[in-house]
Amino acid sequence: MPASVRDYWMQYTTTALMDASSPCPFIPFATAIVNHTDFSSRGDLICTGINPGSASGNPILHGEIAAINNCTTILQDPNGRFNLTPSETKAAFEDFTLYTNAESCPMCAAAIRWAGFKEYVYGTSIQTLTTFGWEQIQISSLEVFNRSCDLGTPLPLTIAEVNPKVTDPLFRWQFDSSVSCPAGCSRSHDGSTCEGMKVLK
């Protein structure tokens, strides 16, 4: 797999999936699930998911969980392009790659293992998120995977810290007022957060 393809999908999780209402969403965790069985192209985007934060009221709806739920719906849609049965859906995940712009928490890493993904690719690491001020459960994805060898699916190929120069800036500004806001945003009057700049008409 060319590195440019990995970079493309990591860039996709940092731009195409961001909150359309603001270029600086506070919780910018996003996931794309891709089928790479056709190696002549960048791959087939199956579904996406974002962490909606407090907007949903669901504390476990992280980007990876949202994407897996969305994929299940899309793959089984009787009017969609796949129209798979539940058992066919479960088998399909074993051909897919999950891209996420930040390393998965233990809950999401466990979900990735239960789904049986072929590959798992992430950008910013849990360790880096912690240094930026994010509260994290200090268990790496690899530790979760290594403790799940009894499951009937092989461990996913894990490709860590892909294009962190693109993903790290998404997570640096939230807890450090000395860090510049993302492009298209400016600091609020009290300096506590970044806000989308209003366009003057």
Short mmCIF file of C-alpha atoms in Angstrom, two decimals:
data_model
loop_
_atom_site.label_atom_id
_atom_site.label_comp_id
_atom_site.label_asym_id
_atom_site.label_seq_id
_atom_site.Cartn_x
_atom_site.Cartn_y
_atom_site.Cartn_z
CA MET A 1 0.00 0.00 0.00
CA PRO A 2 1.59 3.33 -1.03
CA ALA A 3 2.15 5.76 1.83
CA SER A 4 0.32 8.38 -0.23
CA VAL A 5 -2.90 6.36 0.10
CA ARG A 6 -2.57 6.20 3.88
CA ASP A 7 -1.86 9.93 3.96
CA TYR A 8 -4.89 10.62 1.76
CA TRP A 9 -7.32 8.91 4.12
CA MET A 10 -5.74 10.41 7.22
CA GLN A 11 -6.11 13.83 5.60
CA TYR A 12 -9.72 12.91 4.83
CA THR A 13 -10.42 12.30 8.52
CA THR A 14 -9.01 15.73 9.38
CA THR A 15 -10.85 17.81 6.78
CA ALA A 16 -13.82 16.17 5.05
CA LEU A 17 -15.33 14.92 8.30
CA MET A 18 -14.98 18.06 10.34
CA ASP A 19 -18.02 19.90 11.66
CA ALA A 20 -19.44 21.90 8.76
CA SER A 21 -20.62 24.60 11.17
CA SER A 22 -17.07 25.47 12.25
CA PRO A 23 -13.53 24.80 11.02
CA CYS A 24 -12.48 24.30 14.66
CA PRO A 25 -14.77 21.76 16.31
CA PHE A 26 -13.76 21.21 19.93
CA ILE A 27 -13.91 17.40 19.72
CA PRO A 28 -12.51 16.65 16.25
CA PHE A 29 -12.27 12.84 16.46
CA ALA A 30 -13.24 11.29 13.13
CA THR A 31 -13.11 7.88 11.44
CA ALA A 32 -13.32 6.56 7.88
CA ILE A 33 -13.78 2.89 6.99
CA VAL A 34 -12.36 1.93 3.60
CA ASN A 35 -12.24 -1.20 1.45
CA HIS A 36 -8.79 -1.61 -0.08
CA THR A 37 -9.40 -4.89 -1.95
CA ASP A 38 -9.00 -2.98 -5.23
CA PHE A 39 -5.35 -1.94 -5.07
CA SER A 40 -5.59 0.01 -8.34
CA SER A 41 -7.31 2.89 -6.55
CA ARG A 42 -7.27 4.75 -3.25
CA GLY A 43 -9.99 2.42 -2.01
CA ASP A 44 -13.74 2.43 -1.62
CA LEU A 45 -15.10 4.59 1.20
CA ILE A 46 -17.76 2.51 2.95
CA CYS A 47 -18.77 4.84 5.78
CA THR A 48 -17.61 7.50 8.21
CA GLY A 49 -18.20 8.51 11.81
CA ILE A 50 -17.48 11.46 14.06
CA ASN A 51 -17.59 12.00 17.80
CA PRO A 52 -20.57 14.34 18.29
CA GLY A 53 -19.49 15.17 21.84
CA SER A 54 -22.22 16.30 24.18
CA ALA A 55 -24.61 16.98 21.29
CA SER A 56 -25.80 13.36 21.25
CA GLY A 57 -25.84 12.74 24.99
CA ASN A 58 -24.34 9.31 24.25
CA PRO A 59 -20.99 8.97 26.07
CA ILE A 60 -19.86 5.93 24.06
CA LEU A 61 -20.57 7.35 20.60
CA HIS A 62 -16.93 7.93 19.70
CA GLY A 63 -15.98 8.29 16.05
CA GLU A 64 -15.04 4.62 15.67
CA ILE A 65 -18.26 3.37 17.28
CA ALA A 66 -20.33 5.77 15.15
CA ALA A 67 -18.55 4.58 12.00
CA ILE A 68 -19.08 0.88 12.78
CA ASN A 69 -22.77 1.55 13.46
CA ASN A 70 -23.05 3.55 10.22
CA CYS A 71 -21.30 0.82 8.24
CA THR A 72 -23.63 -1.84 9.58
CA THR A 73 -26.64 0.21 8.46
CA ILE A 74 -25.16 0.95 5.04
CA LEU A 75 -24.05 -2.62 4.36
CA GLN A 76 -27.48 -4.04 5.25
CA ASP A 77 -29.62 -1.38 3.57
CA PRO A 78 -31.96 -3.35 1.26
CA ASN A 79 -32.04 -0.39 -1.13
CA GLY A 80 -28.29 0.28 -0.95
CA ARG A 81 -25.42 -0.95 -3.09
CA PHE A 82 -24.49 -3.83 -0.76
CA ASN A 83 -27.73 -5.31 0.66
CA LEU A 84 -25.82 -7.79 2.85
CA THR A 85 -27.19 -10.18 5.44
CA PRO A 86 -26.03 -9.82 9.06
CA SER A 87 -23.53 -12.68 8.64
CA GLU A 88 -22.25 -11.22 5.37
CA THR A 89 -21.87 -7.86 7.10
CA LYS A 90 -19.76 -9.36 9.87
CA ALA A 91 -17.55 -11.08 7.29
CA ALA A 92 -17.20 -7.87 5.26
CA PHE A 93 -15.46 -6.03 8.12
CA GLU A 94 -12.55 -8.46 7.77
CA ASP A 95 -11.69 -6.83 4.41
CA PHE A 96 -11.87 -3.25 5.68
CA THR A 97 -9.36 -0.71 6.97
CA LEU A 98 -10.35 1.68 9.75
CA TYR A 99 -8.68 5.10 9.65
CA THR A 100 -8.98 7.37 12.67
CA ASN A 101 -7.26 10.69 13.23
CA ALA A 102 -6.37 9.80 16.84
CA GLU A 103 -5.45 6.54 18.50
CA SER A 104 -8.53 4.69 19.71
CA CYS A 105 -9.43 4.52 23.38
CA PRO A 106 -9.62 1.01 24.90
CA MET A 107 -13.39 0.87 24.33
CA CYS A 108 -13.02 1.62 20.63
CA ALA A 109 -9.94 -0.58 20.25
CA ALA A 110 -11.99 -3.46 21.67
CA ALA A 111 -14.79 -2.69 19.20
CA ILE A 112 -12.26 -2.74 16.35
CA ARG A 113 -11.14 -6.20 17.49
CA TRP A 114 -14.69 -7.52 17.82
CA ALA A 115 -15.46 -6.24 14.31
CA GLY A 116 -12.39 -8.05 12.97
CA PHE A 117 -10.95 -5.26 10.81
CA LYS A 118 -8.10 -6.17 8.50
CA GLU A 119 -6.19 -2.96 9.21
CA TYR A 120 -6.24 -0.16 11.77
CA VAL A 121 -4.52 3.14 11.01
CA TYR A 122 -4.33 6.13 13.34
CA GLY A 123 -2.78 9.59 13.45
CA THR A 124 -2.19 11.25 16.83
CA SER A 125 -1.24 8.84 19.64
CA ILE A 126 -2.88 8.59 23.07
CA GLN A 127 0.43 9.67 24.60
CA THR A 128 0.46 12.82 22.47
CA LEU A 129 -3.18 13.58 23.26
CA THR A 130 -2.30 13.42 26.96
CA THR A 131 0.55 15.89 26.55
CA PHE A 132 -1.93 18.24 24.86
CA GLY A 133 -4.22 18.08 27.91
CA TRP A 134 -6.81 15.52 26.81
CA GLU A 135 -8.08 13.12 29.47
CA GLN A 136 -7.36 9.60 28.25
CA ILE A 137 -7.42 6.03 29.57
CA GLN A 138 -3.74 5.13 29.48
CA ILE A 139 -4.04 1.82 27.65
CA SER A 140 -2.75 1.70 24.09
CA SER A 141 -4.61 0.09 21.21
CA LEU A 142 -1.80 -2.41 20.81
CA GLU A 143 -2.17 -3.53 24.43
CA VAL A 144 -5.87 -4.14 23.88
CA PHE A 145 -5.13 -6.04 20.67
CA ASN A 146 -2.38 -8.13 22.26
CA ARG A 147 -4.75 -9.18 25.04
CA SER A 148 -7.42 -10.26 22.56
CA CYS A 149 -5.63 -13.12 20.83
CA ASP A 150 -8.39 -15.57 21.81
CA LEU A 151 -10.83 -13.94 19.39
CA GLY A 152 -11.41 -15.82 16.17
CA THR A 153 -10.05 -13.10 13.89
CA PRO A 154 -6.40 -12.23 13.27
CA LEU A 155 -4.93 -9.11 14.84
CA PRO A 156 -5.34 -6.13 12.52
CA LEU A 157 -2.31 -4.74 10.78
CA THR A 158 -1.70 -1.64 12.89
CA ILE A 159 -0.09 1.40 11.32
CA ALA A 160 0.59 4.00 13.98
CA GLU A 161 1.04 7.77 13.87
CA VAL A 162 0.35 8.29 10.19
CA ASN A 163 0.74 11.93 9.19
CA PRO A 164 0.74 13.40 12.73
CA LYS A 165 1.80 16.75 11.26
CA VAL A 166 -1.76 16.89 9.90
CA THR A 167 -3.63 15.35 12.83
CA ASP A 168 -1.77 16.78 15.86
CA PRO A 169 -2.89 20.39 15.23
CA LEU A 170 -6.52 19.28 15.49
CA PHE A 171 -5.99 18.46 19.17
CA ARG A 172 -3.43 21.03 20.37
CA TRP A 173 -5.45 24.22 20.81
CA GLN A 174 -8.32 23.07 23.05
CA PHE A 175 -6.45 23.22 26.39
CA ASP A 176 -3.59 25.61 25.61
CA SER A 177 -4.51 29.22 24.92
CA SER A 178 -0.97 29.92 23.72
CA VAL A 179 -1.50 27.66 20.69
CA SER A 180 -2.80 29.26 17.51
CA CYS A 181 -6.31 28.39 16.42
CA PRO A 182 -6.90 26.26 13.31
CA ALA A 183 -7.18 28.11 10.00
CA GLY A 184 -10.47 29.96 9.74
CA CYS A 185 -10.85 30.34 13.52
CA SER A 186 -9.87 32.90 16.11
CA ARG A 187 -9.63 32.96 19.90
CA SER A 188 -12.77 33.86 21.82
CA HIS A 189 -12.66 37.13 23.75
CA ASP A 190 -11.69 35.36 26.96
CA GLY A 191 -9.11 33.24 25.11
CA SER A 192 -10.64 29.99 26.35
CA THR A 193 -11.51 28.46 22.99
CA CYS A 194 -11.37 28.87 19.23
CA GLU A 195 -14.38 29.95 17.24
CA GLY A 196 -15.16 30.08 13.55
CA MET A 197 -14.61 33.57 12.22
CA LYS A 198 -17.74 35.28 10.99
CA VAL A 199 -17.68 36.26 7.34
CA LEU A 200 -18.63 39.88 6.77
CA LYS A 201 -21.11 40.44 3.92
#
